[in-house]
PDB file of N, CA and C in Angstrom:
ATOM      1  N   MET A   1     201.510 -74.130 124.908  1.00  0.00           N
ATOM      2  CA  MET A   1     200.993 -73.323 125.986  1.00  0.00           C
ATOM      3  C   MET A   1     199.521 -73.681 126.183  1.00  0.00           C
ATOM      4  N   GLY A   2     199.088 -73.546 127.358  1.00  0.00           N
ATOM      5  CA  GLY A   2     197.696 -73.854 127.650  1.00  0.00           C
ATOM      6  C   GLY A   2     196.862 -72.586 127.667  1.00  0.00           C
ATOM      7  N   THR A   3     196.197 -72.276 126.574  1.00  0.00           N
ATOM      8  CA  THR A   3     195.343 -71.093 126.537  1.00  0.00           C
ATOM      9  C   THR A   3     193.952 -71.474 126.997  1.00  0.00           C
ATOM     10  N   MET A   4     193.413 -70.644 127.861  1.00  0.00           N
ATOM     11  CA  MET A   4     192.071 -70.907 128.378  1.00  0.00           C
ATOM     12  C   MET A   4     191.135 -69.812 127.905  1.00  0.00           C
ATOM     13  N   SER A   5     189.934 -70.167 127.596  1.00  0.00           N
ATOM     14  CA  SER A   5     188.955 -69.162 127.184  1.00  0.00           C
ATOM     15  C   SER A   5     188.408 -68.461 128.431  1.00  0.00           C
ATOM     16  N   VAL A   6     187.672 -67.421 128.202  1.00  0.00           N
ATOM     17  CA  VAL A   6     187.106 -66.654 129.310  1.00  0.00           C
ATOM     18  C   VAL A   6     186.120 -67.508 130.087  1.00  0.00           C
ATOM     19  N   ARG A   7     185.354 -68.320 129.411  1.00  0.00           N
ATOM     20  CA  ARG A   7     184.367 -69.161 130.088  1.00  0.00           C
ATOM     21  C   ARG A   7     185.048 -70.142 131.047  1.00  0.00           C
ATOM     22  N   GLU A   8     186.114 -70.722 130.622  1.00  0.00           N
ATOM     23  CA  GLU A   8     186.814 -71.680 131.470  1.00  0.00           C
ATOM     24  C   GLU A   8     187.423 -70.983 132.684  1.00  0.00           C
ATOM     25  N   THR A   9     187.977 -69.788 132.470  1.00  0.00           N
ATOM     26  CA  THR A   9     188.597 -69.050 133.563  1.00  0.00           C
ATOM     27  C   THR A   9     187.556 -68.691 134.613  1.00  0.00           C
ATOM     28  N   ALA A  10     186.400 -68.200 134.193  1.00  0.00           N
ATOM     29  CA  ALA A  10     185.357 -67.819 135.133  1.00  0.00           C
ATOM     30  C   ALA A  10     184.846 -69.031 135.894  1.00  0.00           C
ATOM     31  N   ALA A  11     184.709 -70.154 135.226  1.00  0.00           N
ATOM     32  CA  ALA A  11     184.213 -71.359 135.889  1.00  0.00           C
ATOM     33  C   ALA A  11     185.247 -71.888 136.876  1.00  0.00           C
ATOM     34  N   ASP A  12     186.507 -71.825 136.527  1.00  0.00           N
ATOM     35  CA  ASP A  12     187.558 -72.327 137.407  1.00  0.00           C
ATOM     36  C   ASP A  12     187.704 -71.475 138.660  1.00  0.00           C
ATOM     37  N   GLU A  13     187.541 -70.172 138.544  1.00  0.00           N
ATOM     38  CA  GLU A  13     187.724 -69.277 139.684  1.00  0.00           C
ATOM     39  C   GLU A  13     186.484 -69.202 140.557  1.00  0.00           C
ATOM     40  N   GLY A  14     185.379 -69.719 140.081  1.00  0.00           N
ATOM     41  CA  GLY A  14     184.161 -69.675 140.870  1.00  0.00           C
ATOM     42  C   GLY A  14     183.463 -68.329 140.823  1.00  0.00           C
ATOM     43  N   CYS A  15     183.694 -67.537 139.803  1.00  0.00           N
ATOM     44  CA  CYS A  15     183.050 -66.230 139.674  1.00  0.00           C
ATOM     45  C   CYS A  15     181.622 -66.415 139.168  1.00  0.00           C
ATOM     46  N   ALA A  16     180.699 -65.750 139.805  1.00  0.00           N
ATOM     47  CA  ALA A  16     179.301 -65.795 139.376  1.00  0.00           C
ATOM     48  C   ALA A  16     178.600 -64.557 139.917  1.00  0.00           C
ATOM     49  N   THR A  17     177.529 -64.199 139.276  1.00  0.00           N
ATOM     50  CA  THR A  17     176.734 -63.065 139.719  1.00  0.00           C
ATOM     51  C   THR A  17     175.916 -63.489 140.930  1.00  0.00           C
ATOM     52  N   PRO A  18     175.977 -62.752 142.037  1.00  0.00           N
ATOM     53  CA  PRO A  18     175.170 -63.120 143.201  1.00  0.00           C
ATOM     54  C   PRO A  18     173.686 -62.966 142.874  1.00  0.00           C
ATOM     55  N   LYS A  19     172.894 -63.967 143.238  1.00  0.00           N
ATOM     56  CA  LYS A  19     171.479 -63.953 142.875  1.00  0.00           C
ATOM     57  C   LYS A  19     170.560 -64.047 144.082  1.00  0.00           C
ATOM     58  N   SER A  20     171.075 -64.021 145.275  1.00  0.00           N
ATOM     59  CA  SER A  20     170.208 -64.110 146.447  1.00  0.00           C
ATOM     60  C   SER A  20     169.514 -62.776 146.687  1.00  0.00           C
ATOM     61  N   LYS A  21     168.480 -62.788 147.535  1.00  0.00           N
ATOM     62  CA  LYS A  21     167.668 -61.591 147.778  1.00  0.00           C
ATOM     63  C   LYS A  21     168.482 -60.452 148.391  1.00  0.00           C
ATOM     64  N   GLU A  22     169.471 -60.765 149.191  1.00  0.00           N
ATOM     65  CA  GLU A  22     170.242 -59.700 149.840  1.00  0.00           C
ATOM     66  C   GLU A  22     171.052 -58.871 148.847  1.00  0.00           C
ATOM     67  N   TYR A  23     171.324 -59.405 147.667  1.00  0.00           N
ATOM     68  CA  TYR A  23     172.096 -58.677 146.662  1.00  0.00           C
ATOM     69  C   TYR A  23     171.227 -58.017 145.598  1.00  0.00           C
ATOM     70  N   ARG A  24     169.936 -58.229 145.646  1.00  0.00           N
ATOM     71  CA  ARG A  24     169.046 -57.651 144.632  1.00  0.00           C
ATOM     72  C   ARG A  24     168.681 -56.215 144.995  1.00  0.00           C
ATOM     73  N   ILE A  25     168.410 -55.433 143.974  1.00  0.00           N
ATOM     74  CA  ILE A  25     167.982 -54.051 144.183  1.00  0.00           C
ATOM     75  C   ILE A  25     166.506 -54.065 144.544  1.00  0.00           C
ATOM     76  N   SER A  26     166.151 -53.369 145.592  1.00  0.00           N
ATOM     77  CA  SER A  26     164.772 -53.336 146.054  1.00  0.00           C
ATOM     78  C   SER A  26     163.882 -52.664 145.015  1.00  0.00           C
ATOM     79  N   VAL A  27     162.748 -53.302 144.737  1.00  0.00           N
ATOM     80  CA  VAL A  27     161.818 -52.764 143.747  1.00  0.00           C
ATOM     81  C   VAL A  27     160.838 -51.814 144.412  1.00  0.00           C
ATOM     82  N   ASN A  28     160.493 -52.059 145.661  1.00  0.00           N
ATOM     83  CA  ASN A  28     159.503 -51.255 146.368  1.00  0.00           C
ATOM     84  C   ASN A  28     160.185 -50.123 147.133  1.00  0.00           C
ATOM     85  N   PHE A  29     160.690 -49.160 146.424  1.00  0.00           N
ATOM     86  CA  PHE A  29     161.308 -48.020 147.091  1.00  0.00           C
ATOM     87  C   PHE A  29     160.447 -46.786 146.851  1.00  0.00           C
ATOM     88  N   GLN A  30     160.535 -45.853 147.756  1.00  0.00           N
ATOM     89  CA  GLN A  30     159.751 -44.627 147.642  1.00  0.00           C
ATOM     90  C   GLN A  30     160.569 -43.576 146.924  1.00  0.00           C
ATOM     91  N   HIS A  31     159.905 -42.860 146.068  1.00  0.00           N
ATOM     92  CA  HIS A  31     160.564 -41.774 145.360  1.00  0.00           C
ATOM     93  C   HIS A  31     160.733 -40.590 146.311  1.00  0.00           C
ATOM     94  N   PRO A  32     161.761 -39.790 146.120  1.00  0.00           N
ATOM     95  CA  PRO A  32     161.915 -38.601 146.968  1.00  0.00           C
ATOM     96  C   PRO A  32     160.819 -37.592 146.638  1.00  0.00           C
ATOM     97  N   PRO A  33     160.498 -36.719 147.567  1.00  0.00           N
ATOM     98  CA  PRO A  33     159.451 -35.731 147.292  1.00  0.00           C
ATOM     99  C   PRO A  33     159.904 -34.776 146.191  1.00  0.00           C
ATOM    100  N   PRO A  34     158.953 -34.201 145.467  1.00  0.00           N
ATOM    101  CA  PRO A  34     159.335 -33.266 144.407  1.00  0.00           C
ATOM    102  C   PRO A  34     159.964 -32.013 145.005  1.00  0.00           C
ATOM    103  N   PRO A  35     160.783 -31.325 144.235  1.00  0.00           N
ATOM    104  CA  PRO A  35     161.388 -30.092 144.752  1.00  0.00           C
ATOM    105  C   PRO A  35     160.309 -29.036 144.979  1.00  0.00           C
ATOM    106  N   PRO A  36     160.537 -28.119 145.889  1.00  0.00           N
ATOM    107  CA  PRO A  36     159.530 -27.076 146.129  1.00  0.00           C
ATOM    108  C   PRO A  36     159.353 -26.201 144.897  1.00  0.00           C
ATOM    109  N   ARG A  37     158.139 -25.746 144.730  1.00  0.00           N
ATOM    110  CA  ARG A  37     157.852 -24.897 143.567  1.00  0.00           C
ATOM    111  C   ARG A  37     158.503 -23.530 143.736  1.00  0.00           C
ATOM    112  N   LYS A  38     158.900 -22.973 142.608  1.00  0.00           N
ATOM    113  CA  LYS A  38     159.501 -21.642 142.638  1.00  0.00           C
ATOM    114  C   LYS A  38     158.398 -20.608 142.824  1.00  0.00           C
ATOM    115  N   LYS A  39     158.724 -19.556 143.551  1.00  0.00           N
ATOM    116  CA  LYS A  39     157.755 -18.486 143.746  1.00  0.00           C
ATOM    117  C   LYS A  39     157.592 -17.713 142.454  1.00  0.00           C
ATOM    118  N   LYS A  40     156.363 -17.319 142.184  1.00  0.00           N
ATOM    119  CA  LYS A  40     156.104 -16.530 140.984  1.00  0.00           C
ATOM    120  C   LYS A  40     156.637 -15.112 141.199  1.00  0.00           C
ATOM    121  N   PRO A  41     157.259 -14.539 140.178  1.00  0.00           N
ATOM    122  CA  PRO A  41     157.774 -13.174 140.338  1.00  0.00           C
ATOM    123  C   PRO A  41     156.629 -12.170 140.450  1.00  0.00           C
ATOM    124  N   VAL A  42     156.873 -11.145 141.218  1.00  0.00           N
ATOM    125  CA  VAL A  42     155.886 -10.084 141.391  1.00  0.00           C
ATOM    126  C   VAL A  42     156.037  -9.111 140.226  1.00  0.00           C
ATOM    127  N   HIS A  43     154.941  -8.854 139.548  1.00  0.00           N
ATOM    128  CA  HIS A  43     154.986  -7.948 138.401  1.00  0.00           C
ATOM    129  C   HIS A  43     154.524  -6.552 138.835  1.00  0.00           C
ATOM    130  N   PHE A  44     155.337  -5.598 138.533  1.00  0.00           N
ATOM    131  CA  PHE A  44     154.999  -4.217 138.820  1.00  0.00           C
ATOM    132  C   PHE A  44     154.562  -3.541 137.531  1.00  0.00           C
ATOM    133  N   GLU A  45     153.738  -2.527 137.674  1.00  0.00           N
ATOM    134  CA  GLU A  45     153.318  -1.786 136.487  1.00  0.00           C
ATOM    135  C   GLU A  45     154.498  -0.997 135.940  1.00  0.00           C
ATOM    136  N   LYS A  46     154.606  -0.978 134.641  1.00  0.00           N
ATOM    137  CA  LYS A  46     155.697  -0.246 134.008  1.00  0.00           C
ATOM    138  C   LYS A  46     155.438   1.251 134.153  1.00  0.00           C
ATOM    139  N   GLN A  47     156.455   1.937 134.618  1.00  0.00           N
ATOM    140  CA  GLN A  47     156.313   3.374 134.808  1.00  0.00           C
ATOM    141  C   GLN A  47     156.761   4.101 133.555  1.00  0.00           C
ATOM    142  N   GLY A  48     156.102   5.168 133.259  1.00  0.00           N
ATOM    143  CA  GLY A  48     156.468   5.987 132.118  1.00  0.00           C
ATOM    144  C   GLY A  48     157.636   6.897 132.462  1.00  0.00           C
ATOM    145  N   PRO A  49     157.994   7.776 131.553  1.00  0.00           N
ATOM    146  CA  PRO A  49     159.094   8.715 131.828  1.00  0.00           C
ATOM    147  C   PRO A  49     158.711   9.683 132.948  1.00  0.00           C
ATOM    148  N   PRO A  50     159.686  10.256 133.632  1.00  0.00           N
ATOM    149  CA  PRO A  50     159.387  11.200 134.710  1.00  0.00           C
ATOM    150  C   PRO A  50     158.655  12.437 134.181  1.00  0.00           C
ATOM    151  N   ARG A  51     157.806  12.997 135.028  1.00  0.00           N
ATOM    152  CA  ARG A  51     157.012  14.172 134.614  1.00  0.00           C
ATOM    153  C   ARG A  51     157.898  15.381 134.311  1.00  0.00           C
ATOM    154  N   ASP A  52     158.940  15.570 135.108  1.00  0.00           N
ATOM    155  CA  ASP A  52     159.803  16.739 134.946  1.00  0.00           C
ATOM    156  C   ASP A  52     160.911  16.495 133.936  1.00  0.00           C
ATOM    157  N   GLY A  53     160.950  15.348 133.318  1.00  0.00           N
ATOM    158  CA  GLY A  53     162.016  15.040 132.376  1.00  0.00           C
ATOM    159  C   GLY A  53     163.189  14.399 133.095  1.00  0.00           C
ATOM    160  N   TYR A  54     164.144  13.980 132.342  1.00  0.00           N
ATOM    161  CA  TYR A  54     165.322  13.337 132.906  1.00  0.00           C
ATOM    162  C   TYR A  54     166.321  14.381 133.373  1.00  0.00           C
ATOM    163  N   PHE A  55     167.142  14.019 134.334  1.00  0.00           N
ATOM    164  CA  PHE A  55     168.150  14.918 134.873  1.00  0.00           C
ATOM    165  C   PHE A  55     169.246  15.111 133.830  1.00  0.00           C
ATOM    166  N   LEU A  56     169.404  16.316 133.335  1.00  0.00           N
ATOM    167  CA  LEU A  56     170.423  16.625 132.332  1.00  0.00           C
ATOM    168  C   LEU A  56     171.186  17.880 132.756  1.00  0.00           C
ATOM    169  N   PRO A  57     172.333  17.730 133.390  1.00  0.00           N
ATOM    170  CA  PRO A  57     173.111  18.918 133.744  1.00  0.00           C
ATOM    171  C   PRO A  57     173.672  19.578 132.482  1.00  0.00           C
ATOM    172  N   ASP A  58     173.952  20.862 132.583  1.00  0.00           N
ATOM    173  CA  ASP A  58     174.423  21.630 131.427  1.00  0.00           C
ATOM    174  C   ASP A  58     175.768  21.128 130.907  1.00  0.00           C
ATOM    175  N   ASP A  59     176.660  20.709 131.773  1.00  0.00           N
ATOM    176  CA  ASP A  59     177.997  20.321 131.330  1.00  0.00           C
ATOM    177  C   ASP A  59     178.125  18.818 131.029  1.00  0.00           C
ATOM    178  N   LEU A  60     177.029  18.088 130.985  1.00  0.00           N
ATOM    179  CA  LEU A  60     177.086  16.653 130.710  1.00  0.00           C
ATOM    180  C   LEU A  60     177.586  16.388 129.290  1.00  0.00           C
ATOM    181  N   ASP A  61     177.093  17.115 128.310  1.00  0.00           N
ATOM    182  CA  ASP A  61     177.551  16.934 126.928  1.00  0.00           C
ATOM    183  C   ASP A  61     179.034  17.281 126.787  1.00  0.00           C
ATOM    184  N   ALA A  62     179.478  18.295 127.466  1.00  0.00           N
ATOM    185  CA  ALA A  62     180.885  18.686 127.376  1.00  0.00           C
ATOM    186  C   ALA A  62     181.786  17.601 127.966  1.00  0.00           C
ATOM    187  N   LEU A  63     181.356  16.973 129.003  1.00  0.00           N
ATOM    188  CA  LEU A  63     182.147  15.920 129.633  1.00  0.00           C
ATOM    189  C   LEU A  63     182.328  14.730 128.689  1.00  0.00           C
ATOM    190  N   PHE A  64     181.265  14.290 128.054  1.00  0.00           N
ATOM    191  CA  PHE A  64     181.361  13.133 127.165  1.00  0.00           C
ATOM    192  C   PHE A  64     181.981  13.477 125.820  1.00  0.00           C
ATOM    193  N   SER A  65     181.790  14.661 125.341  1.00  0.00           N
ATOM    194  CA  SER A  65     182.372  15.014 124.045  1.00  0.00           C
ATOM    195  C   SER A  65     183.902  15.043 124.129  1.00  0.00           C
ATOM    196  N   ARG A  66     184.472  15.445 125.256  1.00  0.00           N
ATOM    197  CA  ARG A  66     185.924  15.457 125.410  1.00  0.00           C
ATOM    198  C   ARG A  66     186.486  14.030 125.472  1.00  0.00           C
ATOM    199  N   SER A  67     185.813  13.125 126.156  1.00  0.00           N
ATOM    200  CA  SER A  67     186.353  11.774 126.323  1.00  0.00           C
ATOM    201  C   SER A  67     186.277  10.980 125.023  1.00  0.00           C
ATOM    202  N   PHE A  68     185.312  11.211 124.173  1.00  0.00           N
ATOM    203  CA  PHE A  68     185.205  10.480 122.916  1.00  0.00           C
ATOM    204  C   PHE A  68     186.162  11.005 121.853  1.00  0.00           C
ATOM    205  N   HIS A  69     186.450  12.281 121.855  1.00  0.00           N
ATOM    206  CA  HIS A  69     187.315  12.867 120.830  1.00  0.00           C
ATOM    207  C   HIS A  69     188.793  12.772 121.195  1.00  0.00           C
ATOM    208  N   SER A  70     189.115  12.527 122.434  1.00  0.00           N
ATOM    209  CA  SER A  70     190.527  12.475 122.857  1.00  0.00           C
ATOM    210  C   SER A  70     191.148  11.144 122.553  1.00  0.00           C
TER     211      SER A  70
END
């Protein structure tokens, strides 16, 4: 059998890397503009607890105590 190496096959078929200017990657290309900067978050002053206290209805404890024990 006639075994051919890879080098012989490539030479026989005429395969070669194109080297002309039209096939080269351009070196002088412009980079895309940078992405826009993210806006800085607005910081609000931390508020303390309400002056009148938190809203606590009288039957709130009864409502939750039944659901946890059942």
